[in-house]
PDB file of C-alpha atoms in Angstrom:
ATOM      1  CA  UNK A   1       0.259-118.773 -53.318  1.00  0.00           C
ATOM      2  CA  UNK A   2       0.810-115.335 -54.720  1.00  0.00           C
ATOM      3  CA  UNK A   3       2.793-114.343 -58.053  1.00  0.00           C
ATOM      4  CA  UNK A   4       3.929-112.195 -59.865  1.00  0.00           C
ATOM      5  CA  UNK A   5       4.067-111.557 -63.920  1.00  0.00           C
ATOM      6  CA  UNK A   6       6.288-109.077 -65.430  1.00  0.00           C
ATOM      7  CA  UNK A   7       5.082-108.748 -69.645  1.00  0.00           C
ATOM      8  CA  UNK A   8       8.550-108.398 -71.629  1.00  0.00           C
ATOM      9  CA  UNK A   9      11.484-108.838 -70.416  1.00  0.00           C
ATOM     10  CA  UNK A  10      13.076-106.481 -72.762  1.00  0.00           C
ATOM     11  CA  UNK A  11      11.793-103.245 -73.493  1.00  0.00           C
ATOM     12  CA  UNK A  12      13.119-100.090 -75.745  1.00  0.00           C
ATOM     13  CA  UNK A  13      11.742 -96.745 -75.244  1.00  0.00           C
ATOM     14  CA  UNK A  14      13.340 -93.275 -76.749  1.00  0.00           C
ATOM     15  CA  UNK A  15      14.986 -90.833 -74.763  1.00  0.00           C
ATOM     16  CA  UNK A  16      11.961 -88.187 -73.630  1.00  0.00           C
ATOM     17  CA  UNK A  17       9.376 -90.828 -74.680  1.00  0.00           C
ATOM     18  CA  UNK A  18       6.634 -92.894 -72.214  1.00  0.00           C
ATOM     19  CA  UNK A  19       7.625 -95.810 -70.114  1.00  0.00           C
ATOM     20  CA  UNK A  20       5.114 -98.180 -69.032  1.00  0.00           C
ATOM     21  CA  UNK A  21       6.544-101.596 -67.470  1.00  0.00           C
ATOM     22  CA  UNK A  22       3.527-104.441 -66.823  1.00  0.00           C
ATOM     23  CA  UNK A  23       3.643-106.002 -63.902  1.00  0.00           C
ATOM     24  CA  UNK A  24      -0.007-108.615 -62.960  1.00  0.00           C
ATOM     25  CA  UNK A  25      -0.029-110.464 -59.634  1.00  0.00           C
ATOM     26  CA  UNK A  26      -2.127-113.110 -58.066  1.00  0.00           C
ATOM     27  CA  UNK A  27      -3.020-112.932 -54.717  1.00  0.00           C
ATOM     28  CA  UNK A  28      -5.808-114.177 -52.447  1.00  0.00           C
ATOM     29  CA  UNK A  29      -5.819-111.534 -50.083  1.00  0.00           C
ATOM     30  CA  UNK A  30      -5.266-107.898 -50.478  1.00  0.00           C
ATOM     31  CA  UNK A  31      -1.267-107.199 -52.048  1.00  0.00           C
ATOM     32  CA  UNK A  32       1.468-105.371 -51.021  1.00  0.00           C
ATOM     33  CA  UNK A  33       2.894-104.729 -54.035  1.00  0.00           C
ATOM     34  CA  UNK A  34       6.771-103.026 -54.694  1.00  0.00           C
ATOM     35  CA  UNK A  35       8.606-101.815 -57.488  1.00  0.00           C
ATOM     36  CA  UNK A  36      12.776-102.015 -57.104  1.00  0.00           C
ATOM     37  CA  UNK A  37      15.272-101.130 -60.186  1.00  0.00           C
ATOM     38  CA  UNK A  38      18.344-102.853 -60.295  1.00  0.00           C
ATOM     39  CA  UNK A  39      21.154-100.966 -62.036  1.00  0.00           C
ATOM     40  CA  UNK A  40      24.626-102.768 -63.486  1.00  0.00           C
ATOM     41  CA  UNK A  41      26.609-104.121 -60.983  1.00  0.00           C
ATOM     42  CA  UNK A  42      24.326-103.253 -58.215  1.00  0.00           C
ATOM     43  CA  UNK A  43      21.703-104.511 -55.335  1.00  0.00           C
ATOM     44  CA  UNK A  44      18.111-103.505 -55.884  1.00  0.00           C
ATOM     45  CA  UNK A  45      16.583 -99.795 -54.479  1.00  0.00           C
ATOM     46  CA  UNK A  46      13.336 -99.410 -53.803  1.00  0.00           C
ATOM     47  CA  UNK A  47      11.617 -97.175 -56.219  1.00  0.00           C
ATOM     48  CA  UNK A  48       7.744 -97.517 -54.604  1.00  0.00           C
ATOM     49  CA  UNK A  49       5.261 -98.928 -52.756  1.00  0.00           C
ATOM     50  CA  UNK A  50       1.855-100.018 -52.696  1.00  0.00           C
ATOM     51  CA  UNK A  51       0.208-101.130 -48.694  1.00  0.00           C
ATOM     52  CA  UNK A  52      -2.756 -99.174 -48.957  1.00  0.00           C
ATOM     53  CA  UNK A  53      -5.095 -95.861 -49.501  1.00  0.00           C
ATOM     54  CA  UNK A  54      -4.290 -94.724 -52.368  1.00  0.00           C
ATOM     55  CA  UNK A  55      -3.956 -96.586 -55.358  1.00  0.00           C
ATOM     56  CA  UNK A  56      -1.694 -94.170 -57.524  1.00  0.00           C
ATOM     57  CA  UNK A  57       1.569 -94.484 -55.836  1.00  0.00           C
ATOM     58  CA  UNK A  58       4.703 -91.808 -56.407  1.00  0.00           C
ATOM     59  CA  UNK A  59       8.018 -92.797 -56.265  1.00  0.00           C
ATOM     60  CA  UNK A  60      11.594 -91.469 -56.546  1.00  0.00           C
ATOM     61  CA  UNK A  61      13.401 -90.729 -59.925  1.00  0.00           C
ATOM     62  CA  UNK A  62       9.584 -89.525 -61.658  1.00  0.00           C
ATOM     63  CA  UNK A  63       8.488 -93.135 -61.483  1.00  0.00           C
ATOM     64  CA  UNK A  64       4.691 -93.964 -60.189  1.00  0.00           C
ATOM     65  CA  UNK A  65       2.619 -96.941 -60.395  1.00  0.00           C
ATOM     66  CA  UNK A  66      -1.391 -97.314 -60.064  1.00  0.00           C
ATOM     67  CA  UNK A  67      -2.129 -99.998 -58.742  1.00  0.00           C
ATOM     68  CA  UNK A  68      -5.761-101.648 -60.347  1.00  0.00           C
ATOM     69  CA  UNK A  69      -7.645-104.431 -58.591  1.00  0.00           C
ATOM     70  CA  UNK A  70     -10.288-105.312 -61.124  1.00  0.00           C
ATOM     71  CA  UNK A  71      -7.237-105.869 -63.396  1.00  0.00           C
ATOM     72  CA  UNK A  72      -4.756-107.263 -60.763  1.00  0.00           C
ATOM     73  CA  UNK A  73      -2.285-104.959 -62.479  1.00  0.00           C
ATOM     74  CA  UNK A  74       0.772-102.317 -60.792  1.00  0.00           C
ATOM     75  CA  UNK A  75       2.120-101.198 -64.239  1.00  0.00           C
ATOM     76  CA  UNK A  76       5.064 -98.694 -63.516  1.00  0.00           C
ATOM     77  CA  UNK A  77       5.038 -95.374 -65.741  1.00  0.00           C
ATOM     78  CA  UNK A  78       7.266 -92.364 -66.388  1.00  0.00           C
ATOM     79  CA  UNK A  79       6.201 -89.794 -68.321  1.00  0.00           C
ATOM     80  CA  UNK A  80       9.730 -88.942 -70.045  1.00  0.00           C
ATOM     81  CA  UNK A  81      12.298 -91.518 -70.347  1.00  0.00           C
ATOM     82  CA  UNK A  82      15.714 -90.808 -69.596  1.00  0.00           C
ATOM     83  CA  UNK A  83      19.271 -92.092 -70.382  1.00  0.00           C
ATOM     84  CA  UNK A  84      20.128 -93.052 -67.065  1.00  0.00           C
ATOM     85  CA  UNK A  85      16.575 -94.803 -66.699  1.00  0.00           C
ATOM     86  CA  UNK A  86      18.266 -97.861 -68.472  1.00  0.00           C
ATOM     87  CA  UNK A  87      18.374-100.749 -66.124  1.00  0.00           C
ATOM     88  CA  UNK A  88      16.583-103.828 -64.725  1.00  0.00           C
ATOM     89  CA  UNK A  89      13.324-103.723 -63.014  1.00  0.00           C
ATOM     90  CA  UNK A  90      11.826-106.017 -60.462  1.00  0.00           C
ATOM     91  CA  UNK A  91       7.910-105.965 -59.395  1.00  0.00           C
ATOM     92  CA  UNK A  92       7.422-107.935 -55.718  1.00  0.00           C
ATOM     93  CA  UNK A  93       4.173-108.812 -54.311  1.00  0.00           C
ATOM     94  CA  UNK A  94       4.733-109.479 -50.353  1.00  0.00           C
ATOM     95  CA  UNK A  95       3.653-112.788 -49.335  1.00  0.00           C
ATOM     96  CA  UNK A  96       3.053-114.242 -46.156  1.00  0.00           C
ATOM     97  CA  UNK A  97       4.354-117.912 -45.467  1.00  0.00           C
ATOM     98  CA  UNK A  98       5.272-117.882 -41.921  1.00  0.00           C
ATOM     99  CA  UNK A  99       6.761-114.306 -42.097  1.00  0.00           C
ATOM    100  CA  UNK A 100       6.645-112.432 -44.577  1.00  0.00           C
ATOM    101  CA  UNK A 101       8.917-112.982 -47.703  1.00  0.00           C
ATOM    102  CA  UNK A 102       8.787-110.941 -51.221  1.00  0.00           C
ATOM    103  CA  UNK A 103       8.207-112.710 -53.972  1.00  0.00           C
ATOM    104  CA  UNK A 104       9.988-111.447 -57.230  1.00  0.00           C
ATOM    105  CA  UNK A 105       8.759-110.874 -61.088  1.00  0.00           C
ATOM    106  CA  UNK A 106      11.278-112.117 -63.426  1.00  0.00           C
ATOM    107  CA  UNK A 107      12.396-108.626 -64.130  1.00  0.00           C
ATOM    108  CA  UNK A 108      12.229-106.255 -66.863  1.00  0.00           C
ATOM    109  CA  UNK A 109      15.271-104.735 -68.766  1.00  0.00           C
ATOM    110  CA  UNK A 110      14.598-101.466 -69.599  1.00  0.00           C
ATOM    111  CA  UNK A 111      16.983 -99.563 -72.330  1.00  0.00           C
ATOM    112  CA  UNK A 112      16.988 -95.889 -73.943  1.00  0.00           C
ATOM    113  CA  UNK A 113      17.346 -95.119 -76.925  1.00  0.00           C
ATOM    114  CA  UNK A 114      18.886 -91.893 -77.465  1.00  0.00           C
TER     115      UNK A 114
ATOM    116  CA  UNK B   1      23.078 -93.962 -42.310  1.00  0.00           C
ATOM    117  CA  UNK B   2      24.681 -96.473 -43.667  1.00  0.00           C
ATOM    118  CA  UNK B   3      23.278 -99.154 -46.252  1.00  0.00           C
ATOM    119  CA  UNK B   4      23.846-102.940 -46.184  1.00  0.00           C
ATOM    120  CA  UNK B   5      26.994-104.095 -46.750  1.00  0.00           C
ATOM    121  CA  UNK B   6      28.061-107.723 -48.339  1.00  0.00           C
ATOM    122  CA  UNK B   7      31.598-109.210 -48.468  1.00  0.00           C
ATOM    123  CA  UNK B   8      33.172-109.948 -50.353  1.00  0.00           C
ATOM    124  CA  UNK B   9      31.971-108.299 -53.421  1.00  0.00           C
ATOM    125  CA  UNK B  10      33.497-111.150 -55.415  1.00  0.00           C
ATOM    126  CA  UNK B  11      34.222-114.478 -55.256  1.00  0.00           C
ATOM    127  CA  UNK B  12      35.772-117.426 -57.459  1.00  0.00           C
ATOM    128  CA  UNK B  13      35.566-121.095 -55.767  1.00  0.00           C
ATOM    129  CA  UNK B  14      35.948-124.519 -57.488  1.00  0.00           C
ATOM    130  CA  UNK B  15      33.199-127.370 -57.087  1.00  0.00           C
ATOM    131  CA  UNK B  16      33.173-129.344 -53.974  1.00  0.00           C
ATOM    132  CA  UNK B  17      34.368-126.119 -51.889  1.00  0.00           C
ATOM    133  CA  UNK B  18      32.271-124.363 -49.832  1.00  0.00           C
ATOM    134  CA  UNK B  19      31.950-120.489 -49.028  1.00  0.00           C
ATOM    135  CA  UNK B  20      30.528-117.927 -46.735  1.00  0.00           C
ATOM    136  CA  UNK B  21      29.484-115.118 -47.702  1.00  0.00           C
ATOM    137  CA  UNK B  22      28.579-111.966 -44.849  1.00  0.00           C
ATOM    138  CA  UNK B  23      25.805-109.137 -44.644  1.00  0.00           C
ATOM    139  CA  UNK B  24      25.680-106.343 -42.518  1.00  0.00           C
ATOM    140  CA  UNK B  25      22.356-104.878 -42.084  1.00  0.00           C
ATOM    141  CA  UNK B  26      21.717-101.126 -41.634  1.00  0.00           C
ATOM    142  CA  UNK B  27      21.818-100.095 -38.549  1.00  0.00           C
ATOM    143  CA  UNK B  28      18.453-101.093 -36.052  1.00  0.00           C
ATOM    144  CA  UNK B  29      17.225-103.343 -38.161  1.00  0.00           C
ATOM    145  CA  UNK B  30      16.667-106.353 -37.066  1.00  0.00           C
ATOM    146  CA  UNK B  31      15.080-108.452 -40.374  1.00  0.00           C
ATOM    147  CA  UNK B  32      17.900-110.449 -42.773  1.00  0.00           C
ATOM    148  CA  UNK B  33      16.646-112.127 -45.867  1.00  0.00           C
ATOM    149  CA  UNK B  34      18.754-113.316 -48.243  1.00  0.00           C
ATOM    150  CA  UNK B  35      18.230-114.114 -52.556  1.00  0.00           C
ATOM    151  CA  UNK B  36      19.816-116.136 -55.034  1.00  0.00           C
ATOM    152  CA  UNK B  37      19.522-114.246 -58.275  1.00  0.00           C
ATOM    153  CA  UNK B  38      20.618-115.813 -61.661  1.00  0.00           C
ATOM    154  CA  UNK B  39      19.867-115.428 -65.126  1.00  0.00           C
ATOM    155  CA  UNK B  40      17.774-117.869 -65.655  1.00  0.00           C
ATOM    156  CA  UNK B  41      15.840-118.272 -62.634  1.00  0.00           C
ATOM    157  CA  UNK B  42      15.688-114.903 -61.566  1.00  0.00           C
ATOM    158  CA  UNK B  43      15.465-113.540 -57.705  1.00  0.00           C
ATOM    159  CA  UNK B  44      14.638-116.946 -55.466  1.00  0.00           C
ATOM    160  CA  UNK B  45      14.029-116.701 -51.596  1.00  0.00           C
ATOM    161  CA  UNK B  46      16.492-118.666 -49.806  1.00  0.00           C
ATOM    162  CA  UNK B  47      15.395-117.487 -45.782  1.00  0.00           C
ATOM    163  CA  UNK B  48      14.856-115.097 -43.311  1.00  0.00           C
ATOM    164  CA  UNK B  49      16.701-114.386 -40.163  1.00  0.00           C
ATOM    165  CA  UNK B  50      15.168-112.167 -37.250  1.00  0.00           C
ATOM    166  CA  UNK B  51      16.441-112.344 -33.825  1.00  0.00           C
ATOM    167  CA  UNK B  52      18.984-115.054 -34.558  1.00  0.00           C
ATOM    168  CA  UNK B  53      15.864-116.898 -35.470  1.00  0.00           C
ATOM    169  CA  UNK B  54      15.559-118.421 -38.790  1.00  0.00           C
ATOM    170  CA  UNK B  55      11.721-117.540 -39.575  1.00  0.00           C
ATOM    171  CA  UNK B  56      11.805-118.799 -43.031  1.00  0.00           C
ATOM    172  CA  UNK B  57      13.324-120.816 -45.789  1.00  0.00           C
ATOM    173  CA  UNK B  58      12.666-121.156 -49.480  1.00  0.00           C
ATOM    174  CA  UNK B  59      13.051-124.588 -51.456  1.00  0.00           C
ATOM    175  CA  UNK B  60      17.192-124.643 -51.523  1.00  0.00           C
ATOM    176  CA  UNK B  61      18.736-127.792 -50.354  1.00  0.00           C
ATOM    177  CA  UNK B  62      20.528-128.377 -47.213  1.00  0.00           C
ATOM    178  CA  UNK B  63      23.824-127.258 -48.329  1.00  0.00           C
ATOM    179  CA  UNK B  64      22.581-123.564 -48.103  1.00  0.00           C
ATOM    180  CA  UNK B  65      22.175-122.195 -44.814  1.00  0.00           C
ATOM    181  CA  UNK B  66      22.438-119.010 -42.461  1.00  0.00           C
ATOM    182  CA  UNK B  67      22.770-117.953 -39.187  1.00  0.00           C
ATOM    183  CA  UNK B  68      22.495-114.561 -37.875  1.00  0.00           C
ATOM    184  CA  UNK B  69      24.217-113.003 -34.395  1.00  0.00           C
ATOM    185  CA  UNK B  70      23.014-110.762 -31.592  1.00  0.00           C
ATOM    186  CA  UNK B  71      24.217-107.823 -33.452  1.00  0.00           C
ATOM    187  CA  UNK B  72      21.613-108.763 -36.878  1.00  0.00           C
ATOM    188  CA  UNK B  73      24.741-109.470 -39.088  1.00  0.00           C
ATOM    189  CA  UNK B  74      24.229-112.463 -40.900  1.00  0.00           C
ATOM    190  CA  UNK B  75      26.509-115.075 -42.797  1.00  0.00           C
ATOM    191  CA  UNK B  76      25.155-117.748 -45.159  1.00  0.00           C
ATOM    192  CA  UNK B  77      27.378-121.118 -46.116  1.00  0.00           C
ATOM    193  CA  UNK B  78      27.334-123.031 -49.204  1.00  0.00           C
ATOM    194  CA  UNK B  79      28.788-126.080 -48.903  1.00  0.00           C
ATOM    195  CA  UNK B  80      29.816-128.863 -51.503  1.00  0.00           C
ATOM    196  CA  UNK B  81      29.400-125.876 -54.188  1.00  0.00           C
ATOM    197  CA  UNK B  82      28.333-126.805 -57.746  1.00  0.00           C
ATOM    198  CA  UNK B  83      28.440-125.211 -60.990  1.00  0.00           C
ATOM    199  CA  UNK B  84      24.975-124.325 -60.684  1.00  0.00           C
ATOM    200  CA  UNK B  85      25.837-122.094 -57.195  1.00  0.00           C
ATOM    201  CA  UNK B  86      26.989-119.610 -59.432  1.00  0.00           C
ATOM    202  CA  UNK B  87      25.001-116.527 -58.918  1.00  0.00           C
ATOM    203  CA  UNK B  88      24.845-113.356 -57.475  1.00  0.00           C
ATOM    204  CA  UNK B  89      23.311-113.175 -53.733  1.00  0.00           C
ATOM    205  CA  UNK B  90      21.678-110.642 -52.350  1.00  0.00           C
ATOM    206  CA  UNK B  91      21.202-109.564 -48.522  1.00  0.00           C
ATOM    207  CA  UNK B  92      18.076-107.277 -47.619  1.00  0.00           C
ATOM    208  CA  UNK B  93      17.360-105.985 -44.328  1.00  0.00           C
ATOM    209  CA  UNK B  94      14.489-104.741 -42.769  1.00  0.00           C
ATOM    210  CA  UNK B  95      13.623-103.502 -39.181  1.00  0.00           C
ATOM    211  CA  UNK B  96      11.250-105.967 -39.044  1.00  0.00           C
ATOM    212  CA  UNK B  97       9.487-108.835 -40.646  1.00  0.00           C
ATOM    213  CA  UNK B  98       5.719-107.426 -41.387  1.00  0.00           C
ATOM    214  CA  UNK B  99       4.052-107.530 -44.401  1.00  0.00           C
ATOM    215  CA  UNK B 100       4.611-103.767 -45.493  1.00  0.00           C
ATOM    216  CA  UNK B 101       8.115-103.752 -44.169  1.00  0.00           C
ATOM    217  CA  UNK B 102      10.301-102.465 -46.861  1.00  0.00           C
ATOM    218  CA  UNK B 103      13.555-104.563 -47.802  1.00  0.00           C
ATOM    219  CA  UNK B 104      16.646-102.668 -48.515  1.00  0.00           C
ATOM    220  CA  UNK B 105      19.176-104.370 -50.956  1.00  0.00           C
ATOM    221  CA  UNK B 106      23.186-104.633 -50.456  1.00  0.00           C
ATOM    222  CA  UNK B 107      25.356-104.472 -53.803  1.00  0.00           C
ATOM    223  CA  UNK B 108      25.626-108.335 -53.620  1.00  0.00           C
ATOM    224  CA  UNK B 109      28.020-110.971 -53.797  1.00  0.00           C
ATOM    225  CA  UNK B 110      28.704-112.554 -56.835  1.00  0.00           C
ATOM    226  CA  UNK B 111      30.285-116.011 -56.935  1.00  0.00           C
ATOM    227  CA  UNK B 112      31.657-117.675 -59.645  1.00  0.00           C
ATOM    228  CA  UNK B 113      31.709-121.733 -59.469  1.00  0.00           C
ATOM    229  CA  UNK B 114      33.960-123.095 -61.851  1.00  0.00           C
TER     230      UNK B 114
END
């Protein structure tokens, strides 16, 4: 079965500064691998996508993800943190068991400091 | 176009009750998943309606379930509710049910059990 591992579930950048979120799956076959961000209060939005071609992936809001098979990582990055960047975010992997069904990291919470 | 749409937003119900809760999937698509998402045990899979077809389940007793009708809006039940129901659920839809399909969140339901 496939999984997925999100590394902290809390995280603290500066306003302007780097964010990196880990995300590592497990899969036996080939992963489709998604990124959603949760804000307060809200459902999940999409912020990327990984099927296949090319393995750095651009998404809305500045946010992009590379996606690394000899490390079975899809670590999401922004160059330049911003306030309104704070919220929850959710790394899926795309597993098939009958149809298709996501299956969800645990979820990262992601606050700025300004 | 419009996004999915849950109701009601919010909802307080005592033990024993049971509850439905709705999802209306954007327009043409045909795909209705639905999550359980809780502190502790973050976003679980509870099953999959396409076609008024339930195509898969997760491991939830038999006091969740779903249906969908002809028009792709979908209801799940909870019956005999326990403390432990309280969560917020999430409805995705998609247009269909392949691997790369991407799932688009409503705002959720949140139910309190008390």
């Amino acid at each position: 079965a496939q999984s997925v591992t999100q590394l902290g579930s809390h995280v603290s950048v500066s306003e302007g500064a780097l964010v990196l979120l880990r995300c590592n799956y497990s899969s036996s076959v080939p992963p489709y691998l998604f990124w959603y961000v949760q804000y307060p209060n809200q459902g999940l939005q999409l912020l990327l996508k990984y099927t296949t071609g090319a393995t750095l992936v651009k998404g809305i809001n500045g946010f992009e993800a590379e996606f690394k098979k000899s490390e079975t990582s899809f670590h999401l990055t922004k160059p330049s943190a911003h306030m309104s960047d704070a919220a929850e975010y959710f790394c899926a992997v795309s597993e098939r068991s009958g149809t298709y069904k996501y299956i969800f990291g645990t979820g990262t919470r992601l606050k700025v400091l300004a | 176009k419009a996004g999915v749409t849950q109701t009601p937003r919010y909802l307080i119900k005592t033990r024993g009750q049971q509850v439905t809760l709705s999802c209306s999937p954007i327009s043409g698509h045909r795909s209705v998943s639905w999550y359980q998402q809780t502190p502790g045990q973050g976003l679980q899979f509870l099953f999959e309606y396409f076609s008024e077809t339930q195509r898969n389940k997760g491991n939830f007793p038999g006091r969740f379930s779903g249906r969908q009708f002809s028009n792709s809006r979908s209801e799940m039940n909870v019956s005999t509710l326990e403390l432990g129901d309280s969560a917020l659920y999430l409805c995705a839809s998609s247009l269909e049910t392949g691997r790369t399909d991407t799932q688009y969140f409503g705002p959720g339901t949140r139910l309190t059990v008390l």
